[in-house]
Short mmCIF file of C-alpha atoms in Angstrom, two decimals:
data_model
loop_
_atom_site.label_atom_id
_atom_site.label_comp_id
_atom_site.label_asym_id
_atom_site.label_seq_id
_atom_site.Cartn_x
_atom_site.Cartn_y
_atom_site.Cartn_z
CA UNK A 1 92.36 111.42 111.33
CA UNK A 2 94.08 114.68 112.06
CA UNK A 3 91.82 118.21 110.53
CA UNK A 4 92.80 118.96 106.90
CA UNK A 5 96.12 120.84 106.41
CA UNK A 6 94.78 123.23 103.59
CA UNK A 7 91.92 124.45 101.77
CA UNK A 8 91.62 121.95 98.88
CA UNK A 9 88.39 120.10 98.03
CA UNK A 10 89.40 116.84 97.18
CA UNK A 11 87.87 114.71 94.29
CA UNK A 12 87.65 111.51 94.80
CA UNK A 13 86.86 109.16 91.84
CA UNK A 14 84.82 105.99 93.43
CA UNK A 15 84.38 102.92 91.95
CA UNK A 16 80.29 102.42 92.27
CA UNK A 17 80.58 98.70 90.86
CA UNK A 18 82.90 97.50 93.21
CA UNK A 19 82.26 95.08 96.27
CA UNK A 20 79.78 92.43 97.09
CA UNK A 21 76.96 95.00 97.24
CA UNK A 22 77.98 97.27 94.46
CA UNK A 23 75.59 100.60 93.99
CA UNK A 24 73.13 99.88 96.52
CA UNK A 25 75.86 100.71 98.85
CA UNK A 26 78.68 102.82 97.23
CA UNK A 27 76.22 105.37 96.30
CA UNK A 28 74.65 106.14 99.80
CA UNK A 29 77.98 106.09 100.88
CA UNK A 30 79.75 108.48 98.75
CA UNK A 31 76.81 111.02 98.84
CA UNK A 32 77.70 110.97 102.97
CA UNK A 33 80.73 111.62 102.04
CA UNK A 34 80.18 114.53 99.73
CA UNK A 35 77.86 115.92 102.53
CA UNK A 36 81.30 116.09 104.73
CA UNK A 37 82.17 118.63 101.68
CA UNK A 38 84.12 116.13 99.53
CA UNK A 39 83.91 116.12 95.42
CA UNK A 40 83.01 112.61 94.37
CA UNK A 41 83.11 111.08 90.88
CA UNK A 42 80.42 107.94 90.66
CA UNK A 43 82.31 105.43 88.19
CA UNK A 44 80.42 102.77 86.71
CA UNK A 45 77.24 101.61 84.85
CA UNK A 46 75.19 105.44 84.66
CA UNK A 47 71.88 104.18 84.68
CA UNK A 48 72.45 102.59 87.76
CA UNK A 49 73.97 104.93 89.64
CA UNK A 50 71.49 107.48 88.46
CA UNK A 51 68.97 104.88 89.58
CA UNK A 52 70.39 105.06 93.17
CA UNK A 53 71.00 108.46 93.30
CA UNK A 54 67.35 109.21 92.22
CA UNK A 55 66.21 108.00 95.65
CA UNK A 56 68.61 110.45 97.84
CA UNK A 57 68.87 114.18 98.30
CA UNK A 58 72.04 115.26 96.49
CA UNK A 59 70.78 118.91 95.89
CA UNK A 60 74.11 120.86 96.68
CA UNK A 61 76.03 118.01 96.32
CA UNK A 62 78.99 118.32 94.32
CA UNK A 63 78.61 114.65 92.73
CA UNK A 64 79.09 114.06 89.11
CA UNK A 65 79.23 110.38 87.31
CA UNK A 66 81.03 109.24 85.04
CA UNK A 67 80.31 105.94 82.72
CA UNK A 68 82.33 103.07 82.37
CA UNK A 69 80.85 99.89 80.46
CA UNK A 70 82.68 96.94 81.87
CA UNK A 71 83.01 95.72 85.47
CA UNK A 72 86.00 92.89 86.75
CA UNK A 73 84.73 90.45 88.76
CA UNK A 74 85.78 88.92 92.12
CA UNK A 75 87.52 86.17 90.23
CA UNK A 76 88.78 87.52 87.08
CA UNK A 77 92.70 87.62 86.88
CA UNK A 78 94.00 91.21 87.47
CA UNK A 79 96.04 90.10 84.02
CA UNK A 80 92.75 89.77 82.38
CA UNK A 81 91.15 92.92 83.96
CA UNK A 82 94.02 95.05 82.49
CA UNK A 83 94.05 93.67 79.07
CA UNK A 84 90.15 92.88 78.00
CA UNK A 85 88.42 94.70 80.56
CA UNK A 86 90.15 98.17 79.32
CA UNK A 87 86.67 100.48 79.79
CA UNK A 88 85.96 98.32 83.97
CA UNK A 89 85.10 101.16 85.91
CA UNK A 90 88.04 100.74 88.30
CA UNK A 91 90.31 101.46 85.12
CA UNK A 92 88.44 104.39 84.43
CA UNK A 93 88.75 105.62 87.64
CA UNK A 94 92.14 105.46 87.64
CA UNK A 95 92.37 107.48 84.25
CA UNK A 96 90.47 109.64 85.88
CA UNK A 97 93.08 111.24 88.29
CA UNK A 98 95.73 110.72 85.12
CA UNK A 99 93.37 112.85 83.69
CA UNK A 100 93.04 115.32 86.12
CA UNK A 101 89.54 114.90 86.69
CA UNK A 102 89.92 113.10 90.23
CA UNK A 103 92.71 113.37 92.56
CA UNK A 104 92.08 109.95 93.80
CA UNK A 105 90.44 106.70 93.86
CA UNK A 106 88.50 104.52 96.20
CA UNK A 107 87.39 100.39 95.09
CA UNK A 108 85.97 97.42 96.90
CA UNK A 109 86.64 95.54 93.92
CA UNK A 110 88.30 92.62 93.23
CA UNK A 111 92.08 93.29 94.85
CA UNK A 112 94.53 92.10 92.79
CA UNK A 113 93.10 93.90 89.57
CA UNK A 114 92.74 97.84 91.90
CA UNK A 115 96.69 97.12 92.87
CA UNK A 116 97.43 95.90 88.70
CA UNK A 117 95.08 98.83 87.14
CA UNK A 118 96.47 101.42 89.92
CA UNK A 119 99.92 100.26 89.37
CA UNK A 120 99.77 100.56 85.33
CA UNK A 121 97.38 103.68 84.82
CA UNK A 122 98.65 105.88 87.57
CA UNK A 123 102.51 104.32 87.63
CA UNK A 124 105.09 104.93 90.43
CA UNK A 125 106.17 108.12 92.04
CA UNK A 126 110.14 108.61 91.00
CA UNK A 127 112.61 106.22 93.04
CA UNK A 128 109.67 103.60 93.79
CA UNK A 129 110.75 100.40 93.72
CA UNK A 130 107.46 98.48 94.79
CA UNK A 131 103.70 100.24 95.93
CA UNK A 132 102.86 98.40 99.00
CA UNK A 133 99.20 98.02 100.53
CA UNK A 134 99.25 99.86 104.27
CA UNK A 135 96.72 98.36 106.04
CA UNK A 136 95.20 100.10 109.04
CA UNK A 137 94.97 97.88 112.33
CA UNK A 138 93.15 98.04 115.48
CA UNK A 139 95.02 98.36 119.06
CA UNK A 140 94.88 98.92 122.11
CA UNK A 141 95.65 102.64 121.71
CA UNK A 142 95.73 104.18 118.10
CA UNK A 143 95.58 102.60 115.16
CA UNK A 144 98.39 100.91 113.60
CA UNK A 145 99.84 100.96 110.04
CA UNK A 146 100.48 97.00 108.88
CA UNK A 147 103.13 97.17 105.79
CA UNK A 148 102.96 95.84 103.33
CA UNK A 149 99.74 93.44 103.37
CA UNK A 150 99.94 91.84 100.08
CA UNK A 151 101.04 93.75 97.11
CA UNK A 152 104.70 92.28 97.30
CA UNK A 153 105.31 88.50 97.81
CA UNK A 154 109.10 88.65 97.60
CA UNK A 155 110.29 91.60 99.26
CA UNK A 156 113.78 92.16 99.62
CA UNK A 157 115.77 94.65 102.35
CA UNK A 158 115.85 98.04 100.23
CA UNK A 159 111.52 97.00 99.81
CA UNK A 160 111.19 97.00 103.21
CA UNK A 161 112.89 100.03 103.79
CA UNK A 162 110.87 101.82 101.42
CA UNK A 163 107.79 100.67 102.74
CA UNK A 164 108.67 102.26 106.15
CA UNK A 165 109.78 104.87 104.81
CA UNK A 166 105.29 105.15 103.16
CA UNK A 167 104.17 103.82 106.12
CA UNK A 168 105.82 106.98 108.17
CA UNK A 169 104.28 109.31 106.11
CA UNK A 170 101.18 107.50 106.15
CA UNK A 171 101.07 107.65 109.92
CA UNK A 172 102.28 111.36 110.03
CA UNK A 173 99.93 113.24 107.34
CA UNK A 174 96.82 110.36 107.42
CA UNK A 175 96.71 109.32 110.73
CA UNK A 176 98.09 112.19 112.57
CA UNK A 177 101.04 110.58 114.47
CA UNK A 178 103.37 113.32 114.93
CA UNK A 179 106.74 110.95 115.57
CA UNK A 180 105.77 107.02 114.08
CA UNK A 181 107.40 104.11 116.10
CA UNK A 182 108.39 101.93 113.22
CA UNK A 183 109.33 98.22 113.93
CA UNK A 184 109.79 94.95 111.53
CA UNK A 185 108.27 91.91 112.06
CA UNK A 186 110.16 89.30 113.03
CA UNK A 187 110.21 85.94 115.15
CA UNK A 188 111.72 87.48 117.63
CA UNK A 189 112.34 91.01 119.19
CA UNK A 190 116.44 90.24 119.60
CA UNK A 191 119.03 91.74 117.08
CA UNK A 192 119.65 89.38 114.44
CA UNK A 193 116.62 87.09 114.99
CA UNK A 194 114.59 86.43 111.59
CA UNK A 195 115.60 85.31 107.91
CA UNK A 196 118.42 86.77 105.79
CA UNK A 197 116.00 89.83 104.58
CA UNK A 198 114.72 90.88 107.70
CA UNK A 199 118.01 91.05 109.09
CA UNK A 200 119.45 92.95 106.55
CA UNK A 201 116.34 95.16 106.44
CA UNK A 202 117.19 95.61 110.08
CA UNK A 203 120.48 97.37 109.46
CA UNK A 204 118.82 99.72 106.75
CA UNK A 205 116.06 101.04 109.33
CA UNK A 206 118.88 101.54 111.79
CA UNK A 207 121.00 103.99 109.02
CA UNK A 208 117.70 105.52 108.51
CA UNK A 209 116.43 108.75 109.68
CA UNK A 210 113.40 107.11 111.04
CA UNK A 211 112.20 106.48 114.86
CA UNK A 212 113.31 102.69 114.02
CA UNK A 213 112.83 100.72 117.29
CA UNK A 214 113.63 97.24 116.38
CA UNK A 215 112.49 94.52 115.83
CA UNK A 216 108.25 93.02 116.92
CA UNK A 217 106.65 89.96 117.19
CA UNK A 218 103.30 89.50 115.98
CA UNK A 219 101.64 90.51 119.13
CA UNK A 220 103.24 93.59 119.18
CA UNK A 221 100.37 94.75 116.27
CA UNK A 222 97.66 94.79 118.70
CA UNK A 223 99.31 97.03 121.74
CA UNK A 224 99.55 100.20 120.63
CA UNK A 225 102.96 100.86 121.78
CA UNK A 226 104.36 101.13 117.86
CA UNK A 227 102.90 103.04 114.80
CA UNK A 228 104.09 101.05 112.01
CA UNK A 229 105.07 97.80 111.46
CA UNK A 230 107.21 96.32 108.53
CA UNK A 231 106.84 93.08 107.05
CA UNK A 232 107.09 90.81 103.39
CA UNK A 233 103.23 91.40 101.84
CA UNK A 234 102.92 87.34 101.91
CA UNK A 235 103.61 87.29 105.84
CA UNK A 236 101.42 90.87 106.08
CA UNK A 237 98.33 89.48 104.29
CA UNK A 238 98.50 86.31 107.19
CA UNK A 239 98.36 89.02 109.38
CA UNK A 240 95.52 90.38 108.04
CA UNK A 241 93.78 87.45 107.76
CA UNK A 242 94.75 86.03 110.64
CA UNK A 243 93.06 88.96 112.83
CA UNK A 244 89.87 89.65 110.57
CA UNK A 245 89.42 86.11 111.56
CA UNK A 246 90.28 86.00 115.44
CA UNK A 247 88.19 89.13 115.33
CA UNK A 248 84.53 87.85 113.63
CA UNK A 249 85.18 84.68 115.73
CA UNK A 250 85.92 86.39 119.22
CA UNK A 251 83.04 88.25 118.75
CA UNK A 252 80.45 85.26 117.58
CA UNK A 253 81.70 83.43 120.60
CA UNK A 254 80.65 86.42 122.68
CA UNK A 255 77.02 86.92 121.11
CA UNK A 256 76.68 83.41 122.08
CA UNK A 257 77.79 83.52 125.58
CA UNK A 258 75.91 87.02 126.26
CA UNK A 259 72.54 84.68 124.84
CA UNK A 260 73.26 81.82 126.88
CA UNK A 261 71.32 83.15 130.13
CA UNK A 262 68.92 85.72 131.73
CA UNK A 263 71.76 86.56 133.80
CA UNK A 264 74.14 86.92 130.77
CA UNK A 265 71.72 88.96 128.77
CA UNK A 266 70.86 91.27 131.63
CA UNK A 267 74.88 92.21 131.93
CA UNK A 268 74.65 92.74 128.36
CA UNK A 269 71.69 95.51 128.81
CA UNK A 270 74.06 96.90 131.33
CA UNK A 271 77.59 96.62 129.34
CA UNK A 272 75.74 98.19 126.30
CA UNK A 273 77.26 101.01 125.56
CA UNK A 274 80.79 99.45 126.19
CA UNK A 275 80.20 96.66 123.89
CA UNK A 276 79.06 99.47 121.41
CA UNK A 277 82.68 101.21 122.18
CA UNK A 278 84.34 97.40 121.68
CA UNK A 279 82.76 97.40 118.14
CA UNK A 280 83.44 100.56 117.61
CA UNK A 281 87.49 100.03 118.09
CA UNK A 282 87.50 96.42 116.07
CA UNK A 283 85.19 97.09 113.54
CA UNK A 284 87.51 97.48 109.91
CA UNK A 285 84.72 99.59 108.75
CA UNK A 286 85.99 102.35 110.84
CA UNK A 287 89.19 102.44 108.96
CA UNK A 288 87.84 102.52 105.56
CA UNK A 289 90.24 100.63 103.47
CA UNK A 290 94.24 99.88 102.98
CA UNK A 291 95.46 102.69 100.88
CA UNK A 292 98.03 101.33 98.36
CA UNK A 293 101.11 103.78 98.30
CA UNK A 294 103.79 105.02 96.32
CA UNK A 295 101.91 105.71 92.76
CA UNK A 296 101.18 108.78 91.19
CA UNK A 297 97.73 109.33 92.61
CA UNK A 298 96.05 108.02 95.77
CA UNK A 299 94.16 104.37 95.98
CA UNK A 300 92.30 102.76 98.50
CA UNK A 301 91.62 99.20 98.10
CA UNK A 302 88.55 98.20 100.20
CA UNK A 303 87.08 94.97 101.73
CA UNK A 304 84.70 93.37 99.25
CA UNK A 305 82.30 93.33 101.96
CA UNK A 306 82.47 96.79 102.88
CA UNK A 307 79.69 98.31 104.40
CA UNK A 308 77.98 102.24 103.55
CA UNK A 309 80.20 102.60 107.13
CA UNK A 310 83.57 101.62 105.89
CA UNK A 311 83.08 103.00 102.27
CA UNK A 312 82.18 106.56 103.27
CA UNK A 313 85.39 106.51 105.73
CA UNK A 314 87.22 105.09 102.57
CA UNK A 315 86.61 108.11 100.84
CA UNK A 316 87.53 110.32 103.92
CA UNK A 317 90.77 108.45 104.27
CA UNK A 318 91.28 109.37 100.79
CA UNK A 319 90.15 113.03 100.89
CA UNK A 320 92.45 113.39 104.11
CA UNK A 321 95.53 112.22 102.04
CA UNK A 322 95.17 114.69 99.37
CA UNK A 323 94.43 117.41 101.44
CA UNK A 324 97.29 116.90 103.86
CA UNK A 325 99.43 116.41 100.58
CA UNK A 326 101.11 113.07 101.20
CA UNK A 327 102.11 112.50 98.10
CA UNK A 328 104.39 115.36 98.22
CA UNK A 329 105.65 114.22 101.41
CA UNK A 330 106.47 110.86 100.04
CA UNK A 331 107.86 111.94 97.28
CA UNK A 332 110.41 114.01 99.85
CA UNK A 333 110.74 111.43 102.35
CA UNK A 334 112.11 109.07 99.53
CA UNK A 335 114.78 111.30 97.75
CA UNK A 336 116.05 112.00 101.45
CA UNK A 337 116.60 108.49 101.47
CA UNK A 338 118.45 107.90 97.89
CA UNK A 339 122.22 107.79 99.44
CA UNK A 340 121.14 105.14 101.58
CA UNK A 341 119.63 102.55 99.10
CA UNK A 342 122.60 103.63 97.20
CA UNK A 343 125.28 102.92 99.64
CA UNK A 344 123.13 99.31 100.26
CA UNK A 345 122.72 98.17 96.66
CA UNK A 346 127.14 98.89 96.63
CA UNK A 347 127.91 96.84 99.93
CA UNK A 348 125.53 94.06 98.47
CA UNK A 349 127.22 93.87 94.96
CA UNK A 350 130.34 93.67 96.43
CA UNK A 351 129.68 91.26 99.05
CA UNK A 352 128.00 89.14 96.38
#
């Protein structure tokens, strides 16, 4: 992540009930972070996180909690999370940046209900159409931004447009890419190859101010030879799964293989420190969390089994955004944009 652009001690309001592991893990994790010299919030049941944070040393710490008495489960409906579950402690933590109290917020909680409380507490920066979750994917190189990986189903061109146009700012002011690549997913890296809203997606990131480079196939993700890449949230959450999978698979057929002999396991003594480095570039936990972008106020929806690891770089990702201002810069990037969507929704209402 590139160094912090100003001054600004972020606060980040963290969902402690969250995840598979809940407390036991979120609070370790965001008292690391606040020893990197970020303000945390501890949402959720008090006595528990008091409970947690009884048996670290947070003297200095600038860590304050705030109760919430409800928490949504893995399988409750995100409709039922918003309506009966009105004091969960991911809604509170979203009222807490609408009250000023946080400047952003960080769950491993059930998915669907972060992106429904996120989207109706905190609501949509001006000339949003559609948040999307950015996922951030291991390559080859640098990390690459995956958009949008399941917070839109049905996306249509002037969607995918606006996603880049997150995703580049994303890249730029998160991730430190000074000039993102940006390409769309497609079945094929020719002009005109993929279904009706990818190709008219196509023409929009051509108008577009952006370092659009075409169209990538699915195995462009991995290379490292473009920043961002576009796609529908159904075909992005495949993706996702799709290389979580490959990845806990590749790497369980390796642990066996490296067992398998003397021979294998004395290689492995020897490789150590580059298997350590292979971990090290595939592991999720190193990139925290997908942040969902384009509401007013930052959120970071984690894996439910997130680790201490991949919380506590949740929470930097998070504190990284807010100092570096991306909101601002999204909020810019967007209304530089307007005359474009514009021009698109005219040419489509005539054509129609």
């Amino acid at each position: 992540m590139p160094n912090a652009g100003s001054d600004i001690v972020p606060r980040i309001a963290v969902d402690a009930m969250g995840g598979d592991f809940g407390p036991h893990v979120v609070v370790p994790a965001a008292v690391q972070a606040a020893r990197n010299g970020i303000a945390v919030v501890l949402v959720g049941d008090a006595e528990r996180i008091e409970s947690e944070l009884s048996r670290l040393n947070t003297a200095g710490l600038d860590i304050t909690v705030r109760a919430a008495s409800q928490v949504v489960e893995m399988d409750d409906k995100p409709s039922d999370a918003l309506r009966r579950k009105k004091d969960s402690s991911i809604q509170v933590a979203c009222r807490c940046v609408t009250e000023g109290v946080a400047d952003g917020v960080v769950s491993a909680g059930n998915s669907g209900a972060t992106v429904a409380c996120g989207m109706f507490v905190l609501g949509r920066i001006k000339g949003v159409m559609r948040p999307a979750l950015a996922g951030i994917m291991p390559t080859e190189k640098n990390p690459v931004v995956l958009i949008d990986v399941g917070a839109n189903v049905d996306s249509k061109p002037l969607h995918l447009l606006q996603f880049a146009l997150m995703a580049d700012v994303l890249s730029r002011y998160v991730l430190g890419v000074p000039n993102p690549a940006v390409g769309l997913l497609s079945i094929g890296e020719e002009e005109g190859k993929g279904n009706a809203t990818v190709r008219d997606a196509f023409e929009l990131l051509r108008q577009s101010d952006l370092r659009f480079i075409g169209n990538v196939e699915g195995r462009d993700i991995f290379t490292g030879d473009v920043d961002v890449v576009v796609c529908d949230g159904f075909v992005g959450n495949v993706a996702l799964k799709l290389s979580e999978g490959l990845a806990k698979s590749m790497g369980n057929i390796l642990r066996t293989e490296l067992k398998s002999s003397w021979l294998s396991r004395l290689g492995t003594l020897l490789s150590l420190r580059a298997f350590k480095r292979f971990k090290k570039v595939v592991d999720y936990a190193e990139y925290g969390g997908a942040p969902l972008i384009g509401l007013k106020g930052l959120v970071v929806v984690c894996h439910g089994k997130s680790n201490e690891l991949a919380m506590v770089n949740a929470i930097k990702m998070a504190a990284t955004s807010v100092r570096n201002k991306m909101h601002e810069h999204l909020a810019e990037g967007l209304a530089a944009h307007s005359s474009l969507a514009g021009k698109f929704e005219k040419t489509a209402k005539d054509a129609a």
